[in-house]
Every structure is written in C-alpha cells, then in structure tokens.
Amino acid sequence: MDKKILGLLASADYVPSNVPELLSQLGMMPKQQQVLQGMLKSLLKQGKILQTKGNRYIIAKEADLVPGVIQITRGGRGFVQPVEPGIGEISIPERNTGTAMHGDRVLVRLEVRPQGFRKPGPPEDNIGTVVRVLERKRSTFVGTLQRTKQFLHVTPDDPRLPGSVYVPEPRDVGRKPNVGDKVVVEITQWESRQTSPEGEIIEVLGPPDAEGVDMLSVLRHYDLPLHFPKTVLNEANAISKSRVDNQPSAEECAGREDCRSHNVITIDPDDAKDFDDAICLQKQGDQWRLWVHIADVSHYVRPGSPLDVEARKRGNSTYLVDRVIPMLPEALSNELCSLKPKIDRLTKCVEFVLSKDGKVISSKFYPAVIHSKRRFTYQEAFAIIQRGMAEDDIEHMLLDAHHVAQKIRHLRFKEGSLDLDFPENKIRLDEHGRVLRIERLENDASHQLIEEYMLLANEAVAGRLMQLNKPSVYRVHEAPKEKKLNDYRDDVLSHRIQCGNLNYRPEVQKLLARLADEPIGQALKIGFLRSLMRARYAVEPLGHYGLAKTKYTHFTSPIRRYADLVVHRALFDKKALSIADATQIAESITTTEKNSADAERDSKDVKLYAYLKAQLASKKPQAYPALITDVRNFGFFVDVPGLGLSGAVPMSSIPDDFFVFDPGSGQLVGRHTRQVFKLGDNVVVQIYKVDSVKKQVDFQLVPEKGASTARKRPTRGEEPLPKGGAREHRRGLPKGTRVKGGPRNPPPASASAPAEREDEKPQKRRRFRRGRR
C-alpha cells in the first residue's frame, strides 16, 4: 500500500489532496480512513511525503526535500547520506544543522541554484539545510556536571553534541551528584539552534576517575545493553539444552552434506570464543577443492523470534577494550553456533573448485555438518607458515592453504584491489582495568590466509543472490568523490611525488606502491584513506571500491553481524525478504555498526587517556616513535603507532626558537637553529597534555641524548625563509588561540580511515577505518 500511495502522489496529474480525497483516489472504503492515516503518518515519519496547509499531502521530492541520516563532525559540520539511491551525500554547513544531533534521521532541503546555460554540477556538490528532525537516534547522553552561579549544566563527553545542556537539581537518581561527576542526561526540550537545550539528570555514574566509571560512561553513551531480555535468554537456553551434549541431533544433520571426515580447521585470535568460519582444502589433480564453512545461525535463530528481534536491534557484536557486548547470547554465540573443535556443528557451506593459479572455476552452496579437527590461533598458524614444514596432515593442509591464498591475493591485487592495510594495536588490561601493555598486530600471512577465503565466499554469495534476483543486503563501498581525489592529488604533487589521474584505478595502485618507498609515504597514505567514502549496507549491489569487486556482500560472520544472518536467509530460505524490510535493515545495521565502531574507539581512548595521565603524574613519560602527518602554523600533527593515537605537537612545547611556517612548502623552520619539521618526518615524542573532555592529546618532542637542538637543516635548494615572508612563532600561539583551516586535534589515523578490511574477523582484527569492509 505504501508503494500505491507514493505512486499516486508522484503521478503527473496528481493534485495535493486531503485524507478523504485520497481515500477516494486509492479506491479505499470510508471505514479505512484510520488505516490510511496510519500509513500517511508512517510515510511522514520516514520523510517520504509532506503535509501542507489544509492537511494536504505531497511527495517530498517535489519540494526538494530528502530524508537521510546525519553525521556531524567535531567541527560541527554535517553530512547526510540520503535514503533514496542516486542522490549523492549532502553537505550541511554548521549554521544549517538546526537542532539535529549526530545520528538523527532528518529531512533536508536541497539547495538548488539557478543553472542558466551551465551543465548540472556533480552530485558531490549537494548542499542542504536540515528542516526537520524525523527521529532522534538517542535522547540521552553522558557528560560532566558543572555549576555556574545560577545554573547547573552538563557538558557532553561527545564534542559532536550541543555545548551545554541546562538541568534542574536532580531528583530520584539514587544519590546526589557532585560537580565534576559523570552523569546521564535526557534532553527534554530544544527549540532552536539559538537556544541551549534543556534536560534532566536520570543517572549518576560517579567521579570520572573512580574505577569502572570510564567504561560505564562508554556503555551509557552508546546505549549498549549489558544484559539480554529474559525472553531472549530463555529461548537461547531452551535451544541449547534441547541438544544432547550441546550438539545437533541426527535429525538436524539429515539431508545435509556430511563433511565430518574432512580436515576442517579454524584460525582465530587467541582470545576468541565465537568461531564462525572454518576451511578445508584438498588437492584434486591440478586443481584445488576449497570448502568455506560458516556457522549456521539461521537454523537456530528464526525470523521474528525474540532472538531475532534482539539481534536485529543490536545489529552486531561490539568488542570493547575490556568486554564483548554480543549480538547473541553466549549459549549460542560461544557454544551451539561456535565451530569448536572435536564436536559436530551445522554450517552453511560454499564449495569452490579452483585452478592451480587460484582462479574460481565453479562454486556451489549447501547446508552441511562438520567436525572441526583443530583450532589454531593466528600465532600458531603463522609459526607453521614461517617454519614451512608440516608435522602432520592438518599442518600440511594449512601450508597448502597458505600458498593457494597467496595466489588468490595476487590475483585480487592484479584485478585492481587496493592495498590499504594498517597494523592495529591490541590493548591488554590488568585485573584493575588499567593498561598493562600495548601489542602491535600486523597483517601477517595467517590473517591473509583467512581473509582471502572469506572474501572469495562473500563475492560468490553476492553473485548468486544477484542471479536469483532475491532481495537482500549488500556490502557497498562507493567510489570516492572526484573533487576529493583531485584535492588529494594536488597535495601529493606538492611534495614532488609523481601522481597520475586518481580517478583511474591503475594510477591509484601505482601511487600506493610508490608511497611504500617514500619517507612521507605513510603520512600520505593516511591522507588517501581520509578521502574515501565509508563502507555501508544497501539493498542495491553497488560494488566495493576498495576491493575492486562489483559483487560483494557479508556472509561469513553471522554470529556477530546481523547482515550475514539476513544474507544466509536470503540465499537458503524459500520465503523472500521484502524490499522495504531489506531497506530498513540495511539502514539500521549501518547505523549500529558505526555506533559500535565509535564505542570501540572510545573504550580504547578512555583507557589510553588514563594510561597517559598516569605517565604525566609519574613525571616519567615514555618516549614513542611518531610520524608527522600534517604541518600547520601552530605546530604539527603526529601519528603515534605505539599508542594507536594521533595528536598535536604545539610550538609552545618546543622552546628556545622562533618558528616560521611556509604554506607553500608546508614546513616549519627554526630561525636560529634551522630546525625543520615537514610531512613524513620521523620524530620521537612523549605525552605533553591530555584533555579527556575534548578528546585531545598533545605531545612534545623528546630531545636525543648528546644531540644538539638542531634536528635538520633545510635541504639543498631550500632557501632560508625571509622575515615576514611566512608566519613566525616563538613558543607557539597564545593560549586559547584557534586557527582557521583545520581541527585542533584531528581524529587518530586508525579512526578516520574510510574503508575497512575484509578479513571477516570484524571488530576483533586489524582495521583501517572509517568503516568496515
């Protein structure tokens, strides 16, 4: 009926009509007026139609109004991803965001400029104004309680939210909060951008330095549930207890392909419990037969059940630094669905026949039952690969799987896939929740082995769904905007590095290969990641830019991603998903994924901030190698791999010299010492300042022992900068000075990369971010 209403309102001869008139035009009975009003209300909430004067209805597009979800940057600017396909991302200036908050569903009026005889501009030129908030993503947030002479107000922890929310004296919150405490606030009123929002304290978390308050603040801010509803737990426990020895029954195994005799193995992180993928490889003549087994979650979680409703609401598991917020109860996620060794498990299988070069000859899809022979950690698998010698048949298969995976990987890059891998840090905590150590995780051959086979399965399933023409959700990563690529190219050329037209994929690959050999290559690679779009879910198979795949979805992690569960059902179930439901799911899980990614990042940050504050308090800060990623007139920014953080090195932290900034060369040069700082330089830093509220970290240089303060003189051909010809600084800018043209402290490189790895160990593995593949 929604389609019928929208079709009527969009027809060329439609005249704006009220409810009685629409009843007649739609051929509905007068007694169905309430039903029609409910449908119209739903379409109004979605932003697809508008109600005009006289209670008449029109299609939103007719008024250049577009619904979508707004993402707000720390600087206050907004970006809206429209729900309707074919409309590019809409940029919202800070002054035009209205009362919208990060993650809200909004209605945006597109700015339409007179074209004259000019050709229409590209879709990335879309600019708009928020005219209505259709649905709040959340009305509660975490902040710090503060008091002025007359009022109490709360400063949000999230800099993307309003600056202050005025609150009355709290009542019925357990205990009276003190100024400086972390509290949870519910916004009750916010009329316009020109007035401050008002709210009410609904929970007192406690002093920010009290044990456990840091993580509790993250959980409350991102609305992450600590417990499952009782009905969900009861269903999960009933399913688990009905299976003898926690294994599927003979009746459940009947009719499935029996792969229990195969040498099936799993490879996962050392602390993983939810094993949702397994592989087996056999040599057959001059070909290879590969089985990719994925946990059959859809067998246990039925559509519309309490388990399914809760999984859809959560969207995915969230891997915080100190705990996991699972999508499914542990009775399923860590037990009955997990592909544990030496026990029968149900799977959905993609079976491939591969050529000796790793090319796919054929593939087929079926339900199966397996009995995993061994569980490897990544470290164990990598040690065997490094050793190159097998002690038994399973290790021999592992080595074969490694060699075949590398051939598949070679083909993938040959076909245009981009090498955008970055290492990730793993934070280990002690029993008190404090940072014990930080481990560096590299994308080694053991990770690549699993990644290549999971990518293969995801691509094959997407192709099959497209053949069947069944509604589903796809993983899409759209091509970057031409303007962003051109701006990035200009930046690369300014550093005298050869760079072709980046709108052609081979030139992008050439540049990434070239950057690997350049001193400033890592810094420029981070810049490229920031120019890319964020990966998301959609009902249209738009392909994956980073992977250079025209057919791509998520199939291989149904224990921790609802998208994969939906894809399993679409591929194997007879009952098809409706387009409308698939669209709602795609939008919802894109939002929950972003929410989880932000929560994971913040959980790491709060632990790191406490760790760095402790270093400052001890007066013995540690030294960290760092890379200069940007140079400004007030200092420069560094990426610190050992911490997984980025931050500023302000000139105020470098004493005893005047510093001159040349915007043309992007260098800072000391007038007396001739000390030079430029993009790509390697420096050694230590913590200088931590601002947990603003989520900013400043570093300072660590002087080398026995070395003079002069780090580097201008290279040959670099003329000394004339006095007055560039901006001078002695000990930095005055306190509180803000510099136009960039953020005070950009997000960490690990948190700002715009696409994601596809090794199918989501949220637990290395990733370059702004999304996940």
Tab-separated table of C-alpha atoms in Angstrom, residues 70-79 91-95 97 102 126-127 160 193:
chain	number	residue	atom	x	y	z
A	70	ILE	CA	23.058	12.976	9.527
A	71	GLN	CA	26.641	12.512	10.663
A	72	ILE	CA	28.114	15.536	12.438
A	73	THR	CA	31.847	16.185	12.656
A	74	ARG	CA	33.627	17.503	15.729
A	75	GLY	CA	33.810	20.862	13.963
A	76	GLY	CA	30.004	20.992	13.754
A	77	ARG	CA	29.571	20.380	10.031
A	78	GLY	CA	27.034	17.778	8.937
A	79	PHE	CA	26.848	15.185	6.180
A	91	SER	CA	26.878	18.596	2.920
A	92	ILE	CA	25.238	20.615	5.726
A	93	PRO	CA	27.053	23.784	6.921
A	94	GLU	CA	27.196	24.122	10.712
A	95	ARG	CA	24.736	27.029	10.709
A	97	THR	CA	22.167	21.768	11.068
A	102	HIS	CA	24.744	13.098	15.372
A	126	ASN	CA	24.918	18.804	-2.938
A	127	ILE	CA	24.407	21.331	-0.137
A	160	ARG	CA	29.547	16.483	18.330
A	193	ARG	CA	19.808	26.350	17.488
